MMTF fields as JSON, N, C-alpha, C and O atoms, coordinates in Angstrom:
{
  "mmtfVersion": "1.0.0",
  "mmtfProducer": "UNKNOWN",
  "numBonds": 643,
  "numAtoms": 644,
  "numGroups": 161,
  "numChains": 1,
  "numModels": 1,
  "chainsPerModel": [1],
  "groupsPerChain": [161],
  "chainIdList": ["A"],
  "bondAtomList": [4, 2, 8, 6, 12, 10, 16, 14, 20, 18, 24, 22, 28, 26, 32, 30, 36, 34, 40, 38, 44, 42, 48, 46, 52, 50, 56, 54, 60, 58, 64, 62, 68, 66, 72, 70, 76, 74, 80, 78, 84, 82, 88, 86, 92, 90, 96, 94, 100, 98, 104, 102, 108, 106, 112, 110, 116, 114, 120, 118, 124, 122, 128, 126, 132, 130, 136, 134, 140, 138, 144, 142, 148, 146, 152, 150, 156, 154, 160, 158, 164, 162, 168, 166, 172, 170, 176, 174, 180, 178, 184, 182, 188, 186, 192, 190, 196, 194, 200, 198, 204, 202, 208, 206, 212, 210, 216, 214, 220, 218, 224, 222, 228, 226, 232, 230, 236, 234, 240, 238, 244, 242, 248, 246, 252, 250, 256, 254, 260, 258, 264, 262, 268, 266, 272, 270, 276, 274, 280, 278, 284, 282, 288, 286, 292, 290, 296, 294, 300, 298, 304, 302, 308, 306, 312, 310, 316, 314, 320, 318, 324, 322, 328, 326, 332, 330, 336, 334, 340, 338, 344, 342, 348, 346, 352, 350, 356, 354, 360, 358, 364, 362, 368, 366, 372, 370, 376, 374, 380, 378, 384, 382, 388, 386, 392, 390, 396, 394, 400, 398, 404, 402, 408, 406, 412, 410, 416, 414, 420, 418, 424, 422, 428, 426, 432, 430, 436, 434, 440, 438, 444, 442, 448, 446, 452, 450, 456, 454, 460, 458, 464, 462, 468, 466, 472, 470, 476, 474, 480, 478, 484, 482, 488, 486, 492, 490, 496, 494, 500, 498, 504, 502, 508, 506, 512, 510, 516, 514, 520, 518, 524, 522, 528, 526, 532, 530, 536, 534, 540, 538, 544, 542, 548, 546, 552, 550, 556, 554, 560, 558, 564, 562, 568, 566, 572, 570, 576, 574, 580, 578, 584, 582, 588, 586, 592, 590, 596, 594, 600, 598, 604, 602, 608, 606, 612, 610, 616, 614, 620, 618, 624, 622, 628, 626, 632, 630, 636, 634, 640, 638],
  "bondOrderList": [1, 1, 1, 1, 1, 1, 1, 1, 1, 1, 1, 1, 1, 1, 1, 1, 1, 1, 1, 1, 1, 1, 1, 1, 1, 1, 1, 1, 1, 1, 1, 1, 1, 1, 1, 1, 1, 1, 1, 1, 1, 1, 1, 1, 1, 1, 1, 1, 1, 1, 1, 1, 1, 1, 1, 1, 1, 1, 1, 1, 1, 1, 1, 1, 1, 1, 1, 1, 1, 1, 1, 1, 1, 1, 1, 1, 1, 1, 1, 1, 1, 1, 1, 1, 1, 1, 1, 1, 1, 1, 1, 1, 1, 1, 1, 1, 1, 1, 1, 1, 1, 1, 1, 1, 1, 1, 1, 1, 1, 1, 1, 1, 1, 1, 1, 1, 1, 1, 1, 1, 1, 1, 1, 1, 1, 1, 1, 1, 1, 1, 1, 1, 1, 1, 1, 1, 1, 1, 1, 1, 1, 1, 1, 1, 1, 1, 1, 1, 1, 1, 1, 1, 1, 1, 1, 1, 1, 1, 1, 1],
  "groupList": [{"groupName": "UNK", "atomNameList": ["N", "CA", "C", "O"], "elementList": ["N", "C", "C", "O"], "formalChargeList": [0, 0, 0, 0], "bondAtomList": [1, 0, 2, 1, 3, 2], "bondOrderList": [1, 1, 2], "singleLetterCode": "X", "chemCompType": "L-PEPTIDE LINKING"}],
  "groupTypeList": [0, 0, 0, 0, 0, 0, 0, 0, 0, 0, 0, 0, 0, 0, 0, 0, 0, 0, 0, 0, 0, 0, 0, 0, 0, 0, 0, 0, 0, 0, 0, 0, 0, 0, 0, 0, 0, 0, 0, 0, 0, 0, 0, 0, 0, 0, 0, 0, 0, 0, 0, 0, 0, 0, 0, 0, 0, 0, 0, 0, 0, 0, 0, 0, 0, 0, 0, 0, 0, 0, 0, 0, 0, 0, 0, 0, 0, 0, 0, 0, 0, 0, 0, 0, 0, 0, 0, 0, 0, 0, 0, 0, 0, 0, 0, 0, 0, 0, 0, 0, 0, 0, 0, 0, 0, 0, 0, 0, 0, 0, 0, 0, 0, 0, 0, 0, 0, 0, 0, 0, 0, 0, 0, 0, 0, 0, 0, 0, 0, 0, 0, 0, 0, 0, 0, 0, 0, 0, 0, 0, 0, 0, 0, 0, 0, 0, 0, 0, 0, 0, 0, 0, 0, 0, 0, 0, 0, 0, 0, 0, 0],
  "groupIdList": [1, 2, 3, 4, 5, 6, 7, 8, 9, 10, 11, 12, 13, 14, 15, 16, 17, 18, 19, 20, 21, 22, 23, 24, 25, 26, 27, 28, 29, 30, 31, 32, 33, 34, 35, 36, 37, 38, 39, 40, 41, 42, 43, 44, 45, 46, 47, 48, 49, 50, 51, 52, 53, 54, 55, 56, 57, 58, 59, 60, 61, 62, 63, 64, 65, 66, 67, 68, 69, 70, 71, 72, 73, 74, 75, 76, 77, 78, 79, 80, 81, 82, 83, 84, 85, 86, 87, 88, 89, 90, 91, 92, 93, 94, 95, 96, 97, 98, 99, 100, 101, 102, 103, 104, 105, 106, 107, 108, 109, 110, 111, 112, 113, 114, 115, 116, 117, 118, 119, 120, 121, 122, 123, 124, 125, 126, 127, 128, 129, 130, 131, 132, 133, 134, 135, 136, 137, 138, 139, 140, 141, 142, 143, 144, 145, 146, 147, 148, 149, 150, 151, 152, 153, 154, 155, 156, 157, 158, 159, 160, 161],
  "secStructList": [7, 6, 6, 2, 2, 2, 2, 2, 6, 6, 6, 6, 4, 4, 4, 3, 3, 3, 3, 3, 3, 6, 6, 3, 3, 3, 3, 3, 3, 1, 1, 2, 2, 2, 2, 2, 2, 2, 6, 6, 1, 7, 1, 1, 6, 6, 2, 2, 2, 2, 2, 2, 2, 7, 7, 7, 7, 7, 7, 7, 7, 2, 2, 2, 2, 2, 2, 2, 2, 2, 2, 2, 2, 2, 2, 2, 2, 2, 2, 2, 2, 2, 2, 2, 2, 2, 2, 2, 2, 2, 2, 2, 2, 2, 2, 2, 2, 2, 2, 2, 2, 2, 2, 2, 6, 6, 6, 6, 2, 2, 2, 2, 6, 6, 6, 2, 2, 2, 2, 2, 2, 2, 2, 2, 2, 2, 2, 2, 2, 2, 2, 2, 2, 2, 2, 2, 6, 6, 2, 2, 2, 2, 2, 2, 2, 2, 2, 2, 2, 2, 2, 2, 2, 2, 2, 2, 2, 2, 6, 6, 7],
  "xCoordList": [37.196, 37.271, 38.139, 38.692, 38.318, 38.736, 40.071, 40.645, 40.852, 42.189, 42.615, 43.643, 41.657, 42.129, 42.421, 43.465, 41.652, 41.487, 42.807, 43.388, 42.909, 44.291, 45.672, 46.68, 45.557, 46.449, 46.829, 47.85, 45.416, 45.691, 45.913, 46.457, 45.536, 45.818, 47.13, 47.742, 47.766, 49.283, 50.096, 51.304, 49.478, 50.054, 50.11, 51.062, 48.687, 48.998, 49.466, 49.402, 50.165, 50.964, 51.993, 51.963, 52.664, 54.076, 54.251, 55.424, 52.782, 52.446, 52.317, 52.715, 51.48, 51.116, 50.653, 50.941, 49.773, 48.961, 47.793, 47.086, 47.241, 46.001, 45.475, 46.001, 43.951, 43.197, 42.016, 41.084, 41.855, 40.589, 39.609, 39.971, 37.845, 37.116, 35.905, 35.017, 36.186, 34.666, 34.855, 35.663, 34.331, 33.877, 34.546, 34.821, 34.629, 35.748, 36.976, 37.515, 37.784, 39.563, 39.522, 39.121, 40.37, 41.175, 42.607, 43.229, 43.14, 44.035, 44.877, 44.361, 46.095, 46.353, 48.001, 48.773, 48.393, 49.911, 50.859, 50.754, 51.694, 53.106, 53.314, 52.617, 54.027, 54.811, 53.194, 53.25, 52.152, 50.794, 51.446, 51.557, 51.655, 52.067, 52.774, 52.536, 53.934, 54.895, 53.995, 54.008, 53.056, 52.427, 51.833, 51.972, 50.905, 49.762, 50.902, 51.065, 51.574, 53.014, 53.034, 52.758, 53.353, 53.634, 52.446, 52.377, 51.855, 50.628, 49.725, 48.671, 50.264, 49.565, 50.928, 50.629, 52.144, 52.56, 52.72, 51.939, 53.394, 53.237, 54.086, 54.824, 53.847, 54.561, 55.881, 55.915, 56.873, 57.561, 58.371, 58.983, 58.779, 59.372, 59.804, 60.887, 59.176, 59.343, 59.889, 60.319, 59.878, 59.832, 61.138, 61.22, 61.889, 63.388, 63.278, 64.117, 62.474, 62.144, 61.227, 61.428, 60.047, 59.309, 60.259, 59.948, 61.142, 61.714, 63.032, 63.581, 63.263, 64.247, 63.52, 64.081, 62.134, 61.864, 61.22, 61.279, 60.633, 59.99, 59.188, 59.21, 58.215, 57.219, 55.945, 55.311, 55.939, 54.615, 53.476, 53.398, 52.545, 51.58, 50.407, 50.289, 49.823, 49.296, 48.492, 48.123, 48.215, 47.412, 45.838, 45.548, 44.758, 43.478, 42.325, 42.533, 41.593, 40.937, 40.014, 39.568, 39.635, 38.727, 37.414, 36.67, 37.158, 35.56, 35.436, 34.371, 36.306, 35.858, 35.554, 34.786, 36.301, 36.311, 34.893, 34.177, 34.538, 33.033, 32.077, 31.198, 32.139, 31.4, 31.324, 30.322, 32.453, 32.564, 31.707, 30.69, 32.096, 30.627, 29.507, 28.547, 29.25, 27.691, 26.945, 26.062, 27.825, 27.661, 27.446, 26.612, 28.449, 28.46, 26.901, 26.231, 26.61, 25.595, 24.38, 23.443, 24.105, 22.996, 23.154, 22.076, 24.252, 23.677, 23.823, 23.794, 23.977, 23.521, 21.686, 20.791, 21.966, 19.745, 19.447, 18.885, 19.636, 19.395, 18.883, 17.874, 20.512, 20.474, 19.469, 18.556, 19.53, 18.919, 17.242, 16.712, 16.749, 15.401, 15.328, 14.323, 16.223, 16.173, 15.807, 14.668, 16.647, 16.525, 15.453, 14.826, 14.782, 13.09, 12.174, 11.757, 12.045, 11.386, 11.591, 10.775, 12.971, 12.637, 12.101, 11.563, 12.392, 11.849, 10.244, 9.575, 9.926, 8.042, 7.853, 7.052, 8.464, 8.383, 8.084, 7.052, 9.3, 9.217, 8.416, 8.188, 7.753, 7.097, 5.944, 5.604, 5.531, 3.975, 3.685, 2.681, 5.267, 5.322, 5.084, 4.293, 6.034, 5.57, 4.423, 4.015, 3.608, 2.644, 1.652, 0.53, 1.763, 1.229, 1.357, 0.633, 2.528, 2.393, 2.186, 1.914, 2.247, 1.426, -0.38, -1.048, -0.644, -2.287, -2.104, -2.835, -1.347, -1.213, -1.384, -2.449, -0.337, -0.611, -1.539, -1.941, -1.993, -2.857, -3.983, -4.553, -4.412, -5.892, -5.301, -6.143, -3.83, -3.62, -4.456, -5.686, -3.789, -4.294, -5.704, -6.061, -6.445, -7.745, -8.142, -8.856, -8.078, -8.328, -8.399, -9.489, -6.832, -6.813, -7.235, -7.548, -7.076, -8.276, -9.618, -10.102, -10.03, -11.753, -11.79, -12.954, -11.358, -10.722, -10.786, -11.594, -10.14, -9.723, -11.191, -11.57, -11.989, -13.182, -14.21, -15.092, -14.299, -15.002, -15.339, -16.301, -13.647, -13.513, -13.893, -14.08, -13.904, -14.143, -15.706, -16.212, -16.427, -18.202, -18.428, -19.39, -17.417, -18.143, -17.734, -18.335, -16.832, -16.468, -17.555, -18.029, -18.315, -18.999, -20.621, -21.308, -20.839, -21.989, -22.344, -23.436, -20.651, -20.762, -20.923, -21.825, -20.416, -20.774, -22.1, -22.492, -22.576, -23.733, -24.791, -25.861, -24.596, -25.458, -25.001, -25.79, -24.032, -23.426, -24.706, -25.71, -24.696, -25.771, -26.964, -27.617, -27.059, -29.089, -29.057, -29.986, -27.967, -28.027, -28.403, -29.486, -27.251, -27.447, -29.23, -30.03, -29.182, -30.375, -31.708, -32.51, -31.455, -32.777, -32.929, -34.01, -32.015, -31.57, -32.198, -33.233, -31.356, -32.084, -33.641, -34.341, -34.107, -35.93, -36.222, -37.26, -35.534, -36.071, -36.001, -36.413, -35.355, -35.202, -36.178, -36.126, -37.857, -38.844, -39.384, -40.262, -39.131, -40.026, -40.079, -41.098, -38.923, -38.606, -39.872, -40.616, -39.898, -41.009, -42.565, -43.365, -42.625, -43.904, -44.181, -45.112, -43.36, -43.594, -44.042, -45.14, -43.958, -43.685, -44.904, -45.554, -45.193, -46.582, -47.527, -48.645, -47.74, -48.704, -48.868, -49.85, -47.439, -47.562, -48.534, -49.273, -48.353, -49.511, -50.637, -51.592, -50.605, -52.146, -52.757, -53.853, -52.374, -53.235, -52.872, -53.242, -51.825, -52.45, -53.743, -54.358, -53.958, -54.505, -56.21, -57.107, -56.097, -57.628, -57.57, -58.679, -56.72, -57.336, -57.77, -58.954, -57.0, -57.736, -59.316, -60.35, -59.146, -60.837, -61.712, -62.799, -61.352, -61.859, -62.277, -63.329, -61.479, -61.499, -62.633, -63.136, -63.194, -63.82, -64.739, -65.708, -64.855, -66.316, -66.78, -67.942, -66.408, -66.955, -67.952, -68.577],
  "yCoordList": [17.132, 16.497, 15.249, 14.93, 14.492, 13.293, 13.039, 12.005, 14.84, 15.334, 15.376, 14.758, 16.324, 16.61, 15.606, 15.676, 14.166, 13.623, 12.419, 11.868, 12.355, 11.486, 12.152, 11.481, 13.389, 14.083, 14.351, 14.623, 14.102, 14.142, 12.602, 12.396, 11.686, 9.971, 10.068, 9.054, 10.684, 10.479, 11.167, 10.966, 11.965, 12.847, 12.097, 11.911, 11.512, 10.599, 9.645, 9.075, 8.861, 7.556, 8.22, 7.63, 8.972, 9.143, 9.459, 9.485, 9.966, 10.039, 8.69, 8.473, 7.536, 6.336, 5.501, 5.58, 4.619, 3.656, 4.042, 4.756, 3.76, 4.599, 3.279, 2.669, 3.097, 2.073, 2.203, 2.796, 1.752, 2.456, 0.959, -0.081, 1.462, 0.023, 0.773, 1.403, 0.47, 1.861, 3.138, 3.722, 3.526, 4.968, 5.791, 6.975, 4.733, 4.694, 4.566, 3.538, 5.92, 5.834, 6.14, 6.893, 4.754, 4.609, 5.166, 4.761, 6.225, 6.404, 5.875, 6.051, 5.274, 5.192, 5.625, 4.918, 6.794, 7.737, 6.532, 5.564, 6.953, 6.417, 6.765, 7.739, 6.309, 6.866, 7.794, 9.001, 7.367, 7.602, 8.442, 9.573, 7.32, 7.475, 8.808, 9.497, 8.936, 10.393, 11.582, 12.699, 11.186, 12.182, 13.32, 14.482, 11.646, 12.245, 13.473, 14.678, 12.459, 13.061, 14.692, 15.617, 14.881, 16.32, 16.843, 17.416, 16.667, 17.819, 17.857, 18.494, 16.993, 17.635, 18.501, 18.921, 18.831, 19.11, 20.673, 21.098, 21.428, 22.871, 23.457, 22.683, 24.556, 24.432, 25.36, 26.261, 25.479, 26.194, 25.153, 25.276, 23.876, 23.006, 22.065, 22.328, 21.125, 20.487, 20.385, 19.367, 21.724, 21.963, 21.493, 21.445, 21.236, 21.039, 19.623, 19.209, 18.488, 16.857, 16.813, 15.891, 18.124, 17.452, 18.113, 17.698, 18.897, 19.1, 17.748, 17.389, 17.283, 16.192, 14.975, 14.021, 14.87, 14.095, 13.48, 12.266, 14.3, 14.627, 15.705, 16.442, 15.364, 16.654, 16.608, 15.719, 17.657, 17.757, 18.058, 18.575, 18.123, 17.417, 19.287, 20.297, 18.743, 20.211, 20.725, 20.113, 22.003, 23.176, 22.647, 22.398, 22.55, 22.143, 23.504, 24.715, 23.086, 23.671, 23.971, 22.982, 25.504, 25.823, 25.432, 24.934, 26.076, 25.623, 23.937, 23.55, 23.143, 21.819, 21.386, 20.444, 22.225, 21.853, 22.363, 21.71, 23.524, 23.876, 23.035, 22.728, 22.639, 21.28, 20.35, 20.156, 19.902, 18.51, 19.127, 18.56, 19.975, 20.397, 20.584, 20.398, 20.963, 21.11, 19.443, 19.025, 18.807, 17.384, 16.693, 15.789, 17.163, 16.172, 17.084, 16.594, 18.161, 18.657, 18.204, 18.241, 17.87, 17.089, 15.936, 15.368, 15.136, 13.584, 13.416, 12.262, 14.365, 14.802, 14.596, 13.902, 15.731, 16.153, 14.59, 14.031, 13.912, 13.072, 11.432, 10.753, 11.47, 10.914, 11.072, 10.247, 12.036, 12.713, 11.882, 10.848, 12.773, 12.224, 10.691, 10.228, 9.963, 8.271, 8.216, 8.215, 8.187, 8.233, 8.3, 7.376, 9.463, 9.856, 8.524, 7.589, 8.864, 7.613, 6.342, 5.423, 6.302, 4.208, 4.193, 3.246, 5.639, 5.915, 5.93, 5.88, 6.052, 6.234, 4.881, 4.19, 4.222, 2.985, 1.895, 1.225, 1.769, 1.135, 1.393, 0.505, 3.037, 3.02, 2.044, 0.938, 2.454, 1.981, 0.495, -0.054, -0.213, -1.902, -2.322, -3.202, -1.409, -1.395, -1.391, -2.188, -0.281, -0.149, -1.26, -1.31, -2.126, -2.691, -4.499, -5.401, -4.146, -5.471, -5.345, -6.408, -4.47, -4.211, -4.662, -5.365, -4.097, -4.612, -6.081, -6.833, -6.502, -7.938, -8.646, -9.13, -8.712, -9.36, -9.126, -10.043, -7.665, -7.619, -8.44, -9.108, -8.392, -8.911, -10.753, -11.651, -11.05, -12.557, -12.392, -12.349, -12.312, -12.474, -11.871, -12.168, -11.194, -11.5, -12.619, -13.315, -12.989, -14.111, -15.058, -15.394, -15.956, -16.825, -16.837, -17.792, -15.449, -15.12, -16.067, -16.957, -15.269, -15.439, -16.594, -16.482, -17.803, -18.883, -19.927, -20.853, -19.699, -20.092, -20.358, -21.461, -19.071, -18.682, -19.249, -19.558, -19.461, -20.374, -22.245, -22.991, -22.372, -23.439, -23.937, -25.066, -22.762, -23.543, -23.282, -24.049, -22.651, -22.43, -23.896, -24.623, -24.183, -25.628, -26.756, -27.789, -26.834, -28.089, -28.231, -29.366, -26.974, -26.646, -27.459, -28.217, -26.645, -27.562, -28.695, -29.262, -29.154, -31.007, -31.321, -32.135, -30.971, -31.823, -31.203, -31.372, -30.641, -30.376, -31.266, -31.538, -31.713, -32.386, -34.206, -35.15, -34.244, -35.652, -35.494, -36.177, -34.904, -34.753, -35.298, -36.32, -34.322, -34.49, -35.761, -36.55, -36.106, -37.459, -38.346, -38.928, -38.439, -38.883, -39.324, -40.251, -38.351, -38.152, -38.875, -39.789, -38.002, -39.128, -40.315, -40.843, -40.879, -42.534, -42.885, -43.536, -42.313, -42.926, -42.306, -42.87, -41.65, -41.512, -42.619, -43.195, -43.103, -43.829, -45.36, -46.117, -45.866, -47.033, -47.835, -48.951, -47.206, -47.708, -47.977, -48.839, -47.569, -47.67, -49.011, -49.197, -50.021, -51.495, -52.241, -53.098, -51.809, -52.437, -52.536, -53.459, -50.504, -50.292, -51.019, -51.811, -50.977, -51.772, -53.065, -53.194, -53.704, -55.226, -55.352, -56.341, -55.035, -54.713, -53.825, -54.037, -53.038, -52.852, -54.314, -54.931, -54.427, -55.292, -56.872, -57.719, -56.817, -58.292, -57.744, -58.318, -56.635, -56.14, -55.931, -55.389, -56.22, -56.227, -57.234, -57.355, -58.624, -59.619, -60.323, -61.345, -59.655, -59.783, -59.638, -60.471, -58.404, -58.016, -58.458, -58.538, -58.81, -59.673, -61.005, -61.328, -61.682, -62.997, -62.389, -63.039, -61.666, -61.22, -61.049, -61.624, -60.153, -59.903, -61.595, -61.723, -62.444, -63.426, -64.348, -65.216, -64.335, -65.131, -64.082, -64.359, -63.307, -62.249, -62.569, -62.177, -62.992, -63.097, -64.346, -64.638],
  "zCoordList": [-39.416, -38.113, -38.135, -37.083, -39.251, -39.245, -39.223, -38.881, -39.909, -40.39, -38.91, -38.635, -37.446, -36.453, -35.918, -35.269, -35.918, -35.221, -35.167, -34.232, -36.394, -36.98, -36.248, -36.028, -35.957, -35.938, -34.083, -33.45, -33.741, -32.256, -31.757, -30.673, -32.469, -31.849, -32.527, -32.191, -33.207, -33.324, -32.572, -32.451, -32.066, -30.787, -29.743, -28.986, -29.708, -28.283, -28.329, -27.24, -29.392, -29.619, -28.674, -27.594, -28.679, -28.557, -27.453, -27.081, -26.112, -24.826, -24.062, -22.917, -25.176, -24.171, -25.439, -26.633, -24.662, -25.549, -26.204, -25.493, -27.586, -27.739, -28.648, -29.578, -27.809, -28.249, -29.006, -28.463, -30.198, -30.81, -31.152, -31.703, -30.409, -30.857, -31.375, -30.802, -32.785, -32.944, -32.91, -33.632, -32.306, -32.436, -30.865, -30.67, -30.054, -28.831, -28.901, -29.31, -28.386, -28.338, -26.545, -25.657, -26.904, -24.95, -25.302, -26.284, -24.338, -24.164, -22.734, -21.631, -22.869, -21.251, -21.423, -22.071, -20.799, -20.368, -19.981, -19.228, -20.71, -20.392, -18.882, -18.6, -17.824, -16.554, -16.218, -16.456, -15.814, -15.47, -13.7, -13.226, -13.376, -11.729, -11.187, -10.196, -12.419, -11.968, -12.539, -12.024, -13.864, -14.211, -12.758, -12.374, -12.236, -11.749, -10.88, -11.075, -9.83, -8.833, -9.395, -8.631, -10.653, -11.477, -10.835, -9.748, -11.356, -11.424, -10.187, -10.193, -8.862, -7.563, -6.925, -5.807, -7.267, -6.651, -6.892, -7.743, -6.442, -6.158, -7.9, -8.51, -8.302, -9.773, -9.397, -10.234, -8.557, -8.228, -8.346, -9.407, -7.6, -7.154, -8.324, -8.847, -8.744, -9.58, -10.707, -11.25, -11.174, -12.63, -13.237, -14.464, -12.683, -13.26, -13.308, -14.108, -12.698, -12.294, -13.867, -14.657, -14.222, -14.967, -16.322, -17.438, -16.242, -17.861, -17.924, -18.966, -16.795, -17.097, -17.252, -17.79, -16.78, -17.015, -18.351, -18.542, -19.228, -20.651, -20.038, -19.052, -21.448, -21.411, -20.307, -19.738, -20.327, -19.145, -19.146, -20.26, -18.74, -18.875, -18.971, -18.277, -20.285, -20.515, -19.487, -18.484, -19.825, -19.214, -19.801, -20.971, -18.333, -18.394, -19.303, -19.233, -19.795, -20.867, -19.559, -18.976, -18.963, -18.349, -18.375, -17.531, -20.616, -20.747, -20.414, -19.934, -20.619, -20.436, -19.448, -19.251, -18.449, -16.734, -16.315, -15.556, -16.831, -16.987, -17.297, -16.492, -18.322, -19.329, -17.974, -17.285, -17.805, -16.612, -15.192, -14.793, -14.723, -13.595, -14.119, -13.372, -15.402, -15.873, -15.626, -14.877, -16.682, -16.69, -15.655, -15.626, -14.306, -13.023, -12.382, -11.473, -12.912, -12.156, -12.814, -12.016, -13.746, -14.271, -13.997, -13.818, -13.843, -13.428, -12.037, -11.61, -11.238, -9.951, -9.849, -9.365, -10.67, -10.557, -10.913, -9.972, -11.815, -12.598, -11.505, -11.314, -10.999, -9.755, -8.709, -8.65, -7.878, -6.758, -7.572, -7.164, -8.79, -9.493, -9.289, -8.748, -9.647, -9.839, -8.136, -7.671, -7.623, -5.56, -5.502, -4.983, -6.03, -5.421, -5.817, -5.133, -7.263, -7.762, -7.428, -7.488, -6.987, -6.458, -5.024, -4.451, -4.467, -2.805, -2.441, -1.408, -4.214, -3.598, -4.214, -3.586, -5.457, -5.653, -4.744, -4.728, -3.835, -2.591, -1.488, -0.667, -1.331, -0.111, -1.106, -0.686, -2.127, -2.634, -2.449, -1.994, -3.102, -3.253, -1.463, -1.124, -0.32, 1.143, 1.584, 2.428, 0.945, 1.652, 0.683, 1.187, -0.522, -1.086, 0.024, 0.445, 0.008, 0.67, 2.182, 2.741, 2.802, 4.212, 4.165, 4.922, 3.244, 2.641, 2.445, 3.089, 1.755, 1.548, 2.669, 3.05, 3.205, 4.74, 5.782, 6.497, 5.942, 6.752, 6.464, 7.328, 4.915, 4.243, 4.45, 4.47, 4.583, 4.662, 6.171, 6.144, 7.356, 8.277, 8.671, 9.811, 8.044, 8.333, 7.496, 8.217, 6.699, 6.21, 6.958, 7.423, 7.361, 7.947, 9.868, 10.578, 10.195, 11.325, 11.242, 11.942, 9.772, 9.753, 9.052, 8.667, 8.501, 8.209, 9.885, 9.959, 10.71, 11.947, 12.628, 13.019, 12.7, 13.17, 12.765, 13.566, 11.682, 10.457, 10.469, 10.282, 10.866, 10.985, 12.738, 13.192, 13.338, 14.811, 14.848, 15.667, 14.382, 14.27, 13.58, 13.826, 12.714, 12.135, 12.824, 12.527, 13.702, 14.483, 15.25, 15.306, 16.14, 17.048, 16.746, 17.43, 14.894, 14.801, 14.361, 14.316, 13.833, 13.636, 15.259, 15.462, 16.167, 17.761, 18.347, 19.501, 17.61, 18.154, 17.209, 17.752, 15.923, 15.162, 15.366, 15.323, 15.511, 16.153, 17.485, 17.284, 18.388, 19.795, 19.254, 19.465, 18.496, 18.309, 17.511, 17.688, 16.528, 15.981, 17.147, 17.207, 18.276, 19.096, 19.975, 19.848, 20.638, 20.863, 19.91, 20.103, 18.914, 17.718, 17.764, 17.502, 18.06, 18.018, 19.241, 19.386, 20.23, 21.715, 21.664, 22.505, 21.166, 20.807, 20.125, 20.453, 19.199, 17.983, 18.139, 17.26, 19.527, 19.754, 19.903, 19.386, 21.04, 20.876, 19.596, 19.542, 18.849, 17.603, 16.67, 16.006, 16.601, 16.199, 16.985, 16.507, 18.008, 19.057, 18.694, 18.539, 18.608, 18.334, 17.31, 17.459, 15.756, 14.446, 15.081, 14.539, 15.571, 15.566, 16.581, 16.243, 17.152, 18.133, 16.97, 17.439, 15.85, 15.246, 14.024, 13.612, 13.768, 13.015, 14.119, 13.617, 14.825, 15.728, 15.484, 14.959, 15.838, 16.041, 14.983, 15.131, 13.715, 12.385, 11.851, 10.683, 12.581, 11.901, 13.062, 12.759, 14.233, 15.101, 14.065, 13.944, 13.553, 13.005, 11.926, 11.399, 11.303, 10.047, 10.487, 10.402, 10.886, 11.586, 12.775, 12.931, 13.115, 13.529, 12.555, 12.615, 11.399, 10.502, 9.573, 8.946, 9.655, 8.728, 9.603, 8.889, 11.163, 11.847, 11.709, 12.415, 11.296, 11.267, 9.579, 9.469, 8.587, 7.382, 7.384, 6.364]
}
C-alpha cells in the first residue's frame, strides 16, 4: 500500500499541489476552474480545448460513486435520527419548562393570597388590640379605688383590735 501510495502522490504532484499532515493528503488541481469548465461541458465539443490544453481529467470510478451515495445515504438516516432526537429533546426541556412556570405562578398566586389573608388578620388583631385597650381603660381606676378600699379596711381593721 505504501509503494501505491508514493506512486499516486507523485502522480498528483505533476496535476497540482499535494499536502500531506499525518495520515491526511490534501490535494488541490492546477487550472481547478477550466477543469471543472471540462467536465460540465458536453464531450463532443471540447475535446480539441481539453487535448490543447493538457491532460484531462479522468473517467469517474462507478463503484466509488456508489460508495459516495451509500455514504451520503447513511449520514442522511444518521441526520434525519439526530433531527428526531433533539426534536423530542426540546419538546421534553418545553414541556419541562411549561411545568416550571406554571408551578412558578401558582406559587406566587398562592404566595399573593397568603400574603393578603395575613394583612387581613394583622388589621383585624390591630382592632381587637384596639378594642382591649378601650375595655381596659377603666381598670387604672378600679386598681386605685380597690387599692382605698383596703387601705380603707385595714385602718378599720386597726380601730377594731
Amino acid at each position: 500500500p505504501e509503494g501505491r501510495r508514493a506512486t499516486l502522490a507523485s502522480a498528483l504532484e505533476l496535476e497540482g499541489t499535494v499536502l500531506r499532515e499525518g495520515r491526511l493528503t490534501q490535494f488541490v488541481a492546477n487550472n481547478l476552474e477550466r477543469r471543472i469548465r471540462l467536465s460540465g461541458a458536453p464531450r463532443g465539443e471540447p475535446a480539441a480545448a481539453g487535448a490543447a490544453g493538457g491532460s484531462s481529467i479522468p473517467a469517474i470510478d462507478p463503484g466509488a460513486l456508489q460508495d459516495v451515495v451509500a455514504l451520503a445515504g447513511q449520514v442522511a438516516a444518521q441526520v434525519d435520527e439526530l433531527l428526531r432526537n433533539v426534536h423530542c429533546g426540546l419538546q421534553a426541556l418545553t414541556a419541562l419548562s411549561v411545568g416550571c412556570i406554571q408551578t412558578y405562578r401558582d406559587g406566587v398566586e398562592s404566595l399573593g393570597e397568603a400574603a393578603d389573608l395575613s394583612i387581613r388578620a394583622m388589621y383585624a388583631l390591630v382592632a381587637r388590640c384596639e378594642e382591649l385597650d378601650r375595655a381596659m381603660q377603666p381598670v387604672p381606676a378600679l386598681a386605685k379605688r380597690i387599692r382605698d378600699m383596703k387601705g380603707t379596711l385595714e385602718r378599720l381593721e386597726g380601730l377594731c383590735k
